[in-house]
Amino acid sequence: MKNFNRREKTRPRIGVFGVGYAKYWPQFEGLYQQMLDKQAVFIEKVKTYDIELFEFGMVDDVMGAYALVPKLQAGNLDLIFCDMLTYATSSTFGAIIRALDIPMVLVALQPDKALDYGRASTHQQLYNDDICSLPEFTGVAVRMGKKAPDVIIGTLHDDPAAEEEIKKYCDIARVLHDLKTARIGHIGHPIEAMLDMHSDATMLTAHFGLHIVQCEAHEIVNKYNEVSSAAVDYEKDKILGFFDTPDPVSDPISEKLRDTDLEVAARVSVALHTFVREKNLTGLAYYYEGEENSLTRQVMTNLIVGNSLLTGAGFPMCGESDLKCCIAMLIMERLGIGGSFAEFHPVDFQENFVLVGHDGPHNISIAEGQPVLRSLKKYHGKPGFGAGVEFKIKEGPITMLSITSTYEGKIKFVIAEGMSVEGPIPPTGNTNTRGYFKPDVRTFLKKWVKEGPTHHFALGIGHHAQTLKKIGEYLAIEAVIVE
């Protein structure tokens, strides 16, 4: 992202073990080494996705399975690939799947696209028997009280679909890893009247593994007071190099960016970056009004620019103190699809779309074109005034994720896919994207609200509903795709 350094990626811990059948090795000369060679090719594929890989060799009898269990348990793994190298009896798998609660994917990638039928042999068949044990393994998993593992089926070479699936599971592992190690800062409280925003921090730890770091507004205010003039000037130059600052259009509460608002936004941005770094935060959810005409109010109501920069750099920041939406934004960011703070705005019944956006902060890494800064005389519905961020997200496929909670206190994912379509947005200093959803905007909105989402959601690029649902499944969280 221009002018701004992204966070260094964390590396999920992924294990790989292969399975085979010991009785084959003395019967078919060279087959054992061929299995190891196949597994080596698969391992090299996985390594390309910036992960920390743990290799556990090949299991070919029941004793090897029992011996492998404690090694897998000790690995603190986020996901395991079981490489189905040839037919293997389920005794090489039953003890493993029974003992582990780690997401596991069965990978069946045969080396040849088809047998050479005119010269086929039993050896050639066994060399390509990657799918043979899949029903046996999934059936035994169910008998062990587990869900049937996910499966990748394809060829070991020149198979883009299989490569994409491998990448998808590596990305899922990255999400799972970062959720259970995340430190989400929390300042203030949700807006009191927004009952859907309120969260139980302990239950968020229970469901996701992350820790909520309770922070104080004065910690940022103190950093604000310590920022040097040189640091402010440097930050102003970066901001002006990234954002456009056009003249106002139709909204009477918006103005061309004032120098005083840029000064405050830059100083707050420097303070906020320092605060996040020193507190070792993964993200932040905040809402704090402060006393009227106080420095605290000025600082805490002017986080939008700095938070948008941080969100675009990989540190999700969420307004109105919405911890659940902050987590949704984190999930999308770690999938590499953005994740911007959003809610529904007015419907266009003439062109059959709904505006989706918010008044900040936003993920500027997925902006369509150059983001805009405007000075706002007031932040509607909230105290304060200052710079507002305006843009729409990239045109094309989009995905929404709302994390809500149920009457029973459980977490629920509400997911949908749509399209970001071309066209103008209101020049109000807020984000807005023209969201088109099938079959039509009325029907979609009725279905969406029936699932009990929060009014906030994370908005990302691309279609990733099934991946988000899979993450929910691995976290034992109900996930519904609204279609």
Short mmCIF file of C-alpha atoms in Angstrom, two decimals:
data_model
loop_
_atom_site.label_atom_id
_atom_site.label_comp_id
_atom_site.label_asym_id
_atom_site.label_seq_id
_atom_site.Cartn_x
_atom_site.Cartn_y
_atom_site.Cartn_z
CA MET A 1 0.00 0.00 0.00
CA LYS A 2 1.49 3.31 -1.09
CA ASN A 3 3.38 5.20 1.65
CA PHE A 4 2.36 2.87 4.46
CA ASN A 5 4.13 -0.22 5.74
CA ARG A 6 1.99 -3.29 6.19
CA ARG A 7 2.32 -5.49 9.24
CA GLU A 8 4.68 -8.41 9.01
CA LYS A 9 2.68 -11.56 8.30
CA THR A 10 2.50 -14.19 10.99
CA ARG A 11 3.16 -17.75 9.86
CA PRO A 12 0.63 -20.44 10.75
CA ARG A 13 1.94 -23.79 11.96
CA ILE A 14 0.95 -26.53 9.53
CA GLY A 15 1.79 -30.23 9.84
CA VAL A 16 2.04 -32.76 7.01
CA PHE A 17 2.10 -36.52 7.30
CA GLY A 18 1.61 -39.12 4.59
CA VAL A 19 -0.14 -42.47 4.72
CA GLY A 20 0.62 -45.73 2.91
CA TYR A 21 0.41 -49.49 3.39
CA ALA A 22 3.50 -51.33 4.69
CA LYS A 23 2.57 -54.61 2.97
CA TYR A 24 3.08 -53.03 -0.44
CA TRP A 25 6.76 -52.15 -0.02
CA PRO A 26 8.27 -55.65 -0.25
CA GLN A 27 5.79 -56.57 -2.99
CA PHE A 28 6.55 -53.69 -5.39
CA GLU A 29 10.14 -52.60 -5.73
CA GLY A 30 10.64 -48.86 -5.69
CA LEU A 31 7.07 -48.01 -4.65
CA TYR A 32 8.07 -46.85 -1.17
CA GLN A 33 10.55 -44.30 -2.55
CA GLN A 34 7.96 -43.14 -5.07
CA MET A 35 5.62 -42.40 -2.17
CA LEU A 36 8.28 -40.31 -0.44
CA ASP A 37 8.96 -38.48 -3.70
CA LYS A 38 5.25 -37.69 -4.11
CA GLN A 39 5.07 -36.35 -0.56
CA ALA A 40 8.14 -34.18 -1.15
CA VAL A 41 6.41 -32.55 -4.14
CA PHE A 42 3.33 -31.79 -2.05
CA ILE A 43 5.44 -30.37 0.79
CA GLU A 44 7.17 -27.98 -1.60
CA LYS A 45 3.75 -26.75 -2.75
CA VAL A 46 2.68 -26.01 0.82
CA LYS A 47 5.93 -24.21 1.60
CA THR A 48 5.21 -21.60 -1.07
CA TYR A 49 2.39 -20.10 1.04
CA ASP A 50 4.54 -18.48 3.74
CA ILE A 51 3.78 -20.95 6.52
CA GLU A 52 5.80 -22.73 9.18
CA LEU A 53 5.85 -26.36 8.07
CA PHE A 54 6.31 -29.41 10.28
CA GLU A 55 7.05 -32.68 8.47
CA PHE A 56 6.07 -35.95 10.16
CA GLY A 57 7.04 -38.48 7.52
CA MET A 58 4.81 -41.33 6.40
CA VAL A 59 2.64 -43.63 8.52
CA ASP A 60 2.12 -47.11 7.07
CA ASP A 61 0.90 -49.21 10.01
CA VAL A 62 -1.09 -48.86 13.22
CA MET A 63 1.98 -48.64 15.48
CA GLY A 64 3.20 -45.66 13.49
CA ALA A 65 -0.19 -43.98 13.95
CA TYR A 66 -0.09 -44.28 17.72
CA ALA A 67 3.52 -43.08 17.78
CA LEU A 68 2.62 -40.02 15.70
CA VAL A 69 -0.21 -38.78 17.95
CA PRO A 70 1.96 -37.18 20.71
CA LYS A 71 4.21 -35.57 18.09
CA LEU A 72 1.24 -33.90 16.41
CA GLN A 73 -0.14 -32.82 19.79
CA ALA A 74 3.19 -31.28 20.74
CA GLY A 75 3.41 -29.28 17.54
CA ASN A 76 0.86 -26.61 18.55
CA LEU A 77 -0.44 -26.87 14.99
CA ASP A 78 -3.13 -24.77 13.37
CA LEU A 79 -3.95 -27.26 10.61
CA ILE A 80 -2.80 -30.68 9.39
CA PHE A 81 -2.58 -32.05 5.86
CA CYS A 82 -2.84 -35.83 5.60
CA ASP A 83 -1.24 -36.76 2.27
CA MET A 84 -3.05 -39.78 0.81
CA LEU A 85 -0.09 -41.27 -1.06
CA THR A 86 -1.69 -44.60 -1.97
CA TYR A 87 -4.22 -46.95 -0.44
CA ALA A 88 -3.77 -47.07 3.34
CA THR A 89 -5.79 -48.91 5.93
CA SER A 90 -7.75 -46.70 8.30
CA SER A 91 -5.77 -48.08 11.24
CA THR A 92 -3.11 -45.58 10.16
CA PHE A 93 -5.65 -42.81 10.72
CA GLY A 94 -8.21 -43.81 13.36
CA ALA A 95 -6.03 -43.22 16.42
CA ILE A 96 -4.89 -39.88 15.00
CA ILE A 97 -8.29 -38.41 14.19
CA ARG A 98 -9.70 -39.64 17.50
CA ALA A 99 -7.00 -37.90 19.55
CA LEU A 100 -6.90 -34.52 17.78
CA ASP A 101 -9.18 -31.51 17.61
CA ILE A 102 -6.98 -29.80 15.03
CA PRO A 103 -8.50 -29.12 11.59
CA MET A 104 -7.34 -31.85 9.21
CA VAL A 105 -7.53 -32.00 5.43
CA LEU A 106 -7.13 -35.20 3.42
CA VAL A 107 -5.11 -34.49 0.28
CA ALA A 108 -5.43 -36.91 -2.65
CA LEU A 109 -3.27 -35.67 -5.54
CA GLN A 110 -2.40 -38.46 -7.95
CA PRO A 111 0.75 -37.99 -10.03
CA ASP A 112 -0.69 -39.04 -13.41
CA LYS A 113 -3.76 -37.44 -14.96
CA ALA A 114 -4.84 -40.90 -16.15
CA LEU A 115 -3.47 -44.43 -16.29
CA ASP A 116 -1.81 -45.62 -19.44
CA TYR A 117 -4.46 -48.28 -19.93
CA GLY A 118 -2.72 -50.22 -22.67
CA ARG A 119 0.35 -50.72 -20.48
CA ALA A 120 -1.21 -50.42 -17.02
CA SER A 121 0.10 -52.47 -14.11
CA THR A 122 -0.79 -52.99 -10.49
CA HIS A 123 2.30 -50.95 -9.60
CA GLN A 124 1.05 -48.05 -11.71
CA GLN A 125 -2.37 -48.31 -10.09
CA LEU A 126 -0.93 -48.19 -6.58
CA TYR A 127 1.25 -45.25 -7.57
CA ASN A 128 -1.97 -43.39 -8.46
CA ASP A 129 -4.28 -44.80 -5.76
CA ASP A 130 -4.53 -41.51 -3.84
CA ILE A 131 -8.33 -41.42 -3.55
CA CYS A 132 -8.78 -45.11 -2.74
CA SER A 133 -8.86 -44.70 1.06
CA LEU A 134 -10.88 -41.48 1.20
CA PRO A 135 -14.24 -43.13 2.00
CA GLU A 136 -12.57 -45.45 4.53
CA PHE A 137 -10.90 -42.54 6.31
CA THR A 138 -13.95 -40.27 6.36
CA GLY A 139 -16.17 -43.14 7.47
CA VAL A 140 -13.83 -44.01 10.34
CA ALA A 141 -13.65 -40.34 11.37
CA VAL A 142 -17.43 -40.34 11.78
CA ARG A 143 -17.27 -43.59 13.76
CA MET A 144 -14.72 -41.89 16.03
CA GLY A 145 -17.24 -39.15 16.81
CA LYS A 146 -15.62 -36.58 14.52
CA LYS A 147 -16.84 -34.75 11.45
CA ALA A 148 -15.62 -36.12 8.15
CA PRO A 149 -12.43 -34.22 7.27
CA ASP A 150 -12.30 -31.92 4.28
CA VAL A 151 -10.80 -33.35 1.11
CA ILE A 152 -8.68 -32.00 -1.74
CA ILE A 153 -8.85 -34.15 -4.88
CA GLY A 154 -6.81 -33.57 -8.00
CA THR A 155 -3.44 -34.17 -9.62
CA LEU A 156 0.00 -33.55 -8.21
CA HIS A 157 1.14 -31.53 -11.22
CA ASP A 158 -0.45 -28.73 -13.26
CA ASP A 159 -3.70 -28.53 -11.34
CA PRO A 160 -4.66 -24.89 -10.61
CA ALA A 161 -7.87 -25.91 -8.82
CA ALA A 162 -5.93 -28.08 -6.37
CA GLU A 163 -3.32 -25.35 -5.90
CA GLU A 164 -6.08 -22.87 -5.06
CA GLU A 165 -7.54 -25.25 -2.48
CA ILE A 166 -4.14 -25.74 -0.84
CA LYS A 167 -3.76 -21.96 -0.64
CA LYS A 168 -7.26 -21.61 0.81
CA TYR A 169 -6.49 -23.97 3.67
CA CYS A 170 -3.16 -22.26 4.34
CA ASP A 171 -5.07 -18.95 4.55
CA ILE A 172 -7.61 -20.53 6.90
CA ALA A 173 -4.74 -21.76 9.07
CA ARG A 174 -3.40 -18.19 9.16
CA VAL A 175 -6.78 -16.93 10.37
CA LEU A 176 -7.02 -19.62 13.05
CA HIS A 177 -3.45 -18.93 14.19
CA ASP A 178 -3.94 -15.18 14.45
CA LEU A 179 -7.31 -15.42 16.18
CA LYS A 180 -5.94 -17.51 19.02
CA THR A 181 -2.95 -15.20 19.49
CA ALA A 182 -4.66 -11.83 18.84
CA ARG A 183 -4.70 -8.92 21.28
CA ILE A 184 -7.71 -6.72 20.53
CA GLY A 185 -7.64 -3.40 22.33
CA HIS A 186 -10.89 -2.01 23.75
CA ILE A 187 -11.43 1.62 24.72
CA GLY A 188 -14.61 3.00 26.23
CA HIS A 189 -17.86 1.23 25.53
CA PRO A 190 -20.36 0.59 22.73
CA ILE A 191 -22.80 3.39 22.11
CA GLU A 192 -25.24 2.70 24.94
CA ALA A 193 -28.34 2.56 22.75
CA MET A 194 -26.87 0.00 20.33
CA LEU A 195 -27.82 -3.17 22.14
CA ASP A 196 -26.50 -5.41 19.36
CA MET A 197 -22.96 -4.06 19.91
CA HIS A 198 -22.48 -5.24 23.49
CA SER A 199 -20.11 -8.17 23.99
CA ASP A 200 -18.80 -10.43 26.76
CA ALA A 201 -15.00 -10.29 26.50
CA THR A 202 -14.61 -13.64 28.24
CA MET A 203 -16.91 -15.32 25.72
CA LEU A 204 -14.91 -13.84 22.87
CA THR A 205 -11.84 -15.50 24.36
CA ALA A 206 -13.83 -18.73 24.76
CA HIS A 207 -14.92 -18.79 21.12
CA PHE A 208 -11.86 -17.38 19.37
CA GLY A 209 -8.92 -17.73 21.78
CA LEU A 210 -7.98 -14.06 21.48
CA HIS A 211 -7.50 -11.68 24.41
CA ILE A 212 -9.32 -8.39 24.90
CA VAL A 213 -6.92 -5.73 26.18
CA GLN A 214 -8.85 -3.13 28.18
CA CYS A 215 -7.25 0.23 27.45
CA GLU A 216 -7.80 3.82 28.56
CA ALA A 217 -8.40 6.92 26.45
CA HIS A 218 -5.74 8.89 28.28
CA GLU A 219 -3.10 6.47 26.99
CA ILE A 220 -3.64 7.83 23.47
CA VAL A 221 -4.07 11.41 24.70
CA ASN A 222 -0.72 11.22 26.49
CA LYS A 223 0.94 9.97 23.29
CA TYR A 224 -0.73 12.85 21.42
CA ASN A 225 0.89 15.36 23.76
CA GLU A 226 4.30 13.78 23.20
CA VAL A 227 4.26 13.89 19.36
CA SER A 228 6.95 16.15 17.90
CA SER A 229 6.30 18.78 15.25
CA ALA A 230 8.68 16.96 12.91
CA ALA A 231 6.67 13.74 13.28
CA VAL A 232 3.43 15.62 12.56
CA ASP A 233 4.88 17.22 9.43
CA TYR A 234 6.11 13.86 8.18
CA GLU A 235 2.71 12.27 8.79
CA LYS A 236 0.90 15.15 7.05
CA ASP A 237 3.06 14.65 3.98
CA LYS A 238 2.26 10.93 3.94
CA ILE A 239 -1.46 11.57 4.32
CA LEU A 240 -1.56 14.19 1.56
CA GLY A 241 0.44 11.86 -0.66
CA PHE A 242 -2.14 9.14 -0.27
CA PHE A 243 -5.51 10.94 -0.04
CA ASP A 244 -7.18 13.37 -2.42
CA THR A 245 -8.61 16.54 -0.82
CA PRO A 246 -11.27 17.80 -3.25
CA ASP A 247 -13.62 20.72 -2.89
CA PRO A 248 -16.99 20.06 -1.22
CA VAL A 249 -19.90 19.05 -3.42
CA SER A 250 -23.48 18.84 -2.14
CA ASP A 251 -23.26 18.09 1.59
CA PRO A 252 -23.41 21.32 3.65
CA ILE A 253 -21.62 19.71 6.62
CA SER A 254 -18.55 18.92 4.47
CA GLU A 255 -15.74 21.27 3.52
CA LYS A 256 -12.42 21.06 1.74
CA LEU A 257 -9.90 19.58 4.20
CA ARG A 258 -8.94 22.31 6.66
CA ASP A 259 -5.31 22.68 7.72
CA THR A 260 -6.34 22.51 11.36
CA ASP A 261 -8.18 19.18 10.80
CA LEU A 262 -5.18 17.77 8.92
CA GLU A 263 -2.90 18.84 11.78
CA VAL A 264 -5.07 17.07 14.38
CA ALA A 265 -5.53 13.96 12.23
CA ALA A 266 -1.78 13.66 11.63
CA ARG A 267 -0.89 14.14 15.29
CA VAL A 268 -3.53 11.61 16.37
CA SER A 269 -2.29 9.16 13.72
CA VAL A 270 1.27 9.29 15.05
CA ALA A 271 0.02 8.88 18.62
CA LEU A 272 -2.21 5.99 17.63
CA HIS A 273 0.55 4.13 15.81
CA THR A 274 2.78 4.49 18.86
CA PHE A 275 -0.01 3.35 21.18
CA VAL A 276 -0.75 0.23 19.08
CA ARG A 277 2.92 -0.67 18.87
CA GLU A 278 3.65 -0.23 22.57
CA LYS A 279 0.51 -2.13 23.64
CA ASN A 280 1.33 -4.87 21.12
CA LEU A 281 -2.22 -4.75 19.75
CA THR A 282 -3.56 -6.73 16.81
CA GLY A 283 -6.58 -4.42 16.47
CA LEU A 284 -8.74 -1.94 18.38
CA ALA A 285 -12.42 -1.30 19.02
CA TYR A 286 -13.19 2.10 20.50
CA TYR A 287 -15.85 4.65 21.37
CA TYR A 288 -15.15 7.42 23.84
CA GLU A 289 -16.83 10.81 23.88
CA GLY A 290 -14.90 12.70 26.54
CA GLU A 291 -15.93 15.99 28.11
CA GLU A 292 -17.18 18.71 25.80
CA ASN A 293 -14.41 21.02 24.51
CA SER A 294 -11.76 18.79 26.11
CA LEU A 295 -8.53 17.53 24.58
CA THR A 296 -9.76 13.99 25.19
CA ARG A 297 -12.80 14.61 23.01
CA GLN A 298 -10.69 16.17 20.28
CA VAL A 299 -8.29 13.22 20.21
CA MET A 300 -10.78 10.38 20.62
CA THR A 301 -13.17 11.71 17.98
CA ASN A 302 -10.38 12.15 15.44
CA LEU A 303 -9.08 8.59 15.19
CA ILE A 304 -10.67 7.99 11.78
CA VAL A 305 -7.69 8.85 9.57
CA GLY A 306 -5.10 7.08 11.70
CA ASN A 307 -7.35 4.07 12.17
CA SER A 308 -8.01 3.84 8.44
CA LEU A 309 -4.27 3.82 7.79
CA LEU A 310 -3.74 1.13 10.42
CA THR A 311 -6.63 -0.97 9.12
CA GLY A 312 -5.20 -0.81 5.61
CA ALA A 313 -1.82 -1.86 7.02
CA GLY A 314 -3.27 -4.98 8.64
CA PHE A 315 -4.39 -3.76 12.08
CA PRO A 316 -8.23 -3.73 12.05
CA MET A 317 -9.71 -0.74 13.85
CA CYS A 318 -13.42 -0.60 14.56
CA GLY A 319 -15.54 2.35 15.64
CA GLU A 320 -18.53 2.42 17.99
CA SER A 321 -16.60 -0.05 20.17
CA ASP A 322 -17.81 -3.03 18.15
CA LEU A 323 -15.50 -5.84 19.24
CA LYS A 324 -17.39 -8.46 17.23
CA CYS A 325 -17.04 -6.49 14.01
CA CYS A 326 -13.36 -5.88 14.75
CA ILE A 327 -12.89 -9.66 14.86
CA ALA A 328 -14.78 -10.02 11.56
CA MET A 329 -12.45 -7.42 10.04
CA LEU A 330 -9.44 -9.33 11.40
CA ILE A 331 -10.64 -12.58 9.82
CA MET A 332 -11.04 -10.91 6.44
CA GLU A 333 -7.69 -9.15 6.68
CA ARG A 334 -5.85 -12.39 7.39
CA LEU A 335 -7.58 -13.98 4.40
CA GLY A 336 -6.13 -11.15 2.32
CA ILE A 337 -9.52 -9.78 1.27
CA GLY A 338 -9.59 -6.47 3.17
CA GLY A 339 -12.38 -6.13 5.69
CA SER A 340 -13.79 -2.62 5.99
CA PHE A 341 -16.19 -1.33 8.67
CA ALA A 342 -19.66 -1.18 7.10
CA GLU A 343 -23.41 -1.04 7.59
CA PHE A 344 -26.42 -0.57 5.30
CA HIS A 345 -27.22 2.89 3.98
CA PRO A 346 -30.13 3.93 1.72
CA VAL A 347 -31.48 1.62 -0.96
CA ASP A 348 -31.60 2.59 -4.62
CA PHE A 349 -34.89 1.02 -5.72
CA GLN A 350 -34.46 2.33 -9.24
CA GLU A 351 -31.19 0.51 -9.92
CA ASN A 352 -31.68 -2.31 -7.37
CA PHE A 353 -28.69 -1.84 -5.06
CA VAL A 354 -28.04 -0.78 -1.47
CA LEU A 355 -25.28 1.53 -0.29
CA VAL A 356 -22.94 -0.16 2.19
CA GLY A 357 -20.43 1.86 4.18
CA HIS A 358 -19.82 3.78 7.41
CA ASP A 359 -18.42 7.01 8.77
CA GLY A 360 -15.06 5.44 9.65
CA PRO A 361 -12.63 3.87 10.09
CA HIS A 362 -12.10 1.93 6.87
CA ASN A 363 -9.77 -0.46 5.08
CA ILE A 364 -8.16 1.80 2.50
CA SER A 365 -6.17 -1.11 1.02
CA ILE A 366 -9.27 -2.17 -0.91
CA ALA A 367 -10.34 1.28 -2.13
CA GLU A 368 -11.48 1.83 -5.71
CA GLY A 369 -9.29 4.69 -6.86
CA GLN A 370 -7.80 7.33 -4.57
CA PRO A 371 -9.44 7.74 -1.15
CA VAL A 372 -10.72 11.20 -0.23
CA LEU A 373 -10.39 13.30 2.91
CA ARG A 374 -13.03 15.92 3.70
CA SER A 375 -13.45 18.15 6.73
CA LEU A 376 -16.77 17.50 8.43
CA LYS A 377 -18.38 20.18 10.59
CA LYS A 378 -20.00 17.43 12.65
CA TYR A 379 -19.84 13.65 12.94
CA HIS A 380 -23.49 12.74 12.55
CA GLY A 381 -24.92 11.02 15.62
CA LYS A 382 -21.68 11.48 17.56
CA PRO A 383 -19.81 14.36 19.17
CA GLY A 384 -16.87 16.05 17.53
CA PHE A 385 -15.77 17.20 14.09
CA GLY A 386 -12.74 16.86 11.85
CA ALA A 387 -11.43 14.85 8.91
CA GLY A 388 -13.56 12.10 7.40
CA VAL A 389 -12.46 9.34 5.00
CA GLU A 390 -14.48 8.77 1.81
CA PHE A 391 -14.14 6.06 -0.82
CA LYS A 392 -15.86 3.00 -2.24
CA ILE A 393 -14.30 -0.45 -2.25
CA LYS A 394 -13.05 -2.09 -5.42
CA GLU A 395 -15.64 -2.94 -8.04
CA GLY A 396 -16.39 -6.62 -8.51
CA PRO A 397 -17.27 -9.50 -6.16
CA ILE A 398 -17.68 -8.68 -2.46
CA THR A 399 -18.34 -10.66 0.72
CA MET A 400 -19.93 -9.55 4.00
CA LEU A 401 -19.38 -11.08 7.45
CA SER A 402 -21.41 -10.09 10.48
CA ILE A 403 -20.46 -11.68 13.81
CA THR A 404 -23.45 -11.67 16.10
CA SER A 405 -24.53 -13.44 19.30
CA THR A 406 -27.67 -15.41 20.05
CA TYR A 407 -30.11 -15.54 22.96
CA GLU A 408 -28.16 -18.51 24.30
CA GLY A 409 -24.98 -16.41 24.31
CA LYS A 410 -23.36 -18.23 21.41
CA ILE A 411 -21.48 -16.61 18.55
CA LYS A 412 -22.93 -16.77 15.02
CA PHE A 413 -21.53 -15.85 11.60
CA VAL A 414 -23.92 -14.28 9.08
CA ILE A 415 -22.35 -14.25 5.61
CA ALA A 416 -23.35 -13.08 2.15
CA GLU A 417 -21.84 -12.48 -1.26
CA GLY A 418 -22.66 -9.71 -3.71
CA MET A 419 -21.15 -7.32 -6.21
CA SER A 420 -19.69 -3.83 -5.87
CA VAL A 421 -21.01 -2.04 -8.93
CA GLU A 422 -19.84 1.05 -10.73
CA GLY A 423 -21.47 4.41 -10.07
CA PRO A 424 -21.28 7.59 -7.98
CA ILE A 425 -21.49 7.62 -4.19
CA PRO A 426 -22.66 10.41 -1.84
CA PRO A 427 -19.87 12.99 -1.24
CA THR A 428 -20.37 12.92 2.54
CA GLY A 429 -16.89 12.13 3.85
CA ASN A 430 -17.96 8.53 4.55
CA THR A 431 -17.35 5.28 2.70
CA ASN A 432 -20.14 4.01 0.49
CA THR A 433 -20.19 1.17 -1.99
CA ARG A 434 -23.01 0.27 -4.36
CA GLY A 435 -23.80 -3.27 -3.24
CA TYR A 436 -25.84 -5.49 -5.53
CA PHE A 437 -27.25 -8.71 -4.05
CA LYS A 438 -29.31 -11.47 -5.62
CA PRO A 439 -32.11 -12.05 -6.33
CA ASP A 440 -33.02 -8.41 -5.67
CA VAL A 441 -32.31 -5.88 -2.95
CA ARG A 442 -35.67 -6.27 -1.13
CA THR A 443 -35.52 -10.06 -0.98
CA PHE A 444 -31.88 -10.11 0.05
CA LEU A 445 -32.33 -7.60 2.89
CA LYS A 446 -35.33 -9.53 4.23
CA LYS A 447 -33.30 -12.74 4.29
CA TRP A 448 -30.26 -11.01 5.83
CA VAL A 449 -32.07 -9.41 8.75
CA LYS A 450 -33.96 -12.64 9.52
CA GLU A 451 -30.66 -14.24 10.56
CA GLY A 452 -30.23 -11.76 13.44
CA PRO A 453 -26.97 -10.06 12.39
CA THR A 454 -25.53 -7.00 14.06
CA HIS A 455 -26.04 -3.83 12.06
CA HIS A 456 -22.28 -3.67 11.45
CA PHE A 457 -20.37 -6.09 9.27
CA ALA A 458 -16.94 -6.47 7.68
CA LEU A 459 -16.90 -5.88 3.93
CA GLY A 460 -14.25 -7.57 1.81
CA ILE A 461 -13.40 -8.15 -1.83
CA GLY A 462 -13.94 -11.40 -3.72
CA HIS A 463 -16.39 -14.21 -3.05
CA HIS A 464 -15.34 -16.13 0.06
CA ALA A 465 -18.55 -17.22 1.78
CA GLN A 466 -17.64 -20.91 1.84
CA THR A 467 -14.19 -20.16 3.29
CA LEU A 468 -15.75 -18.06 6.06
CA LYS A 469 -18.26 -20.80 6.76
CA LYS A 470 -15.40 -23.30 7.00
CA ILE A 471 -13.62 -21.06 9.52
CA GLY A 472 -16.83 -20.99 11.57
CA GLU A 473 -17.02 -24.78 11.40
CA TYR A 474 -13.44 -25.15 12.64
CA LEU A 475 -14.23 -22.78 15.52
CA ALA A 476 -17.48 -24.66 16.32
CA ILE A 477 -19.44 -21.50 15.47
CA GLU A 478 -22.75 -21.54 13.60
CA ALA A 479 -22.30 -19.96 10.17
CA VAL A 480 -25.17 -19.10 7.83
CA ILE A 481 -24.79 -18.00 4.22
CA VAL A 482 -27.65 -15.75 3.13
CA GLU A 483 -28.49 -16.52 -0.50
#
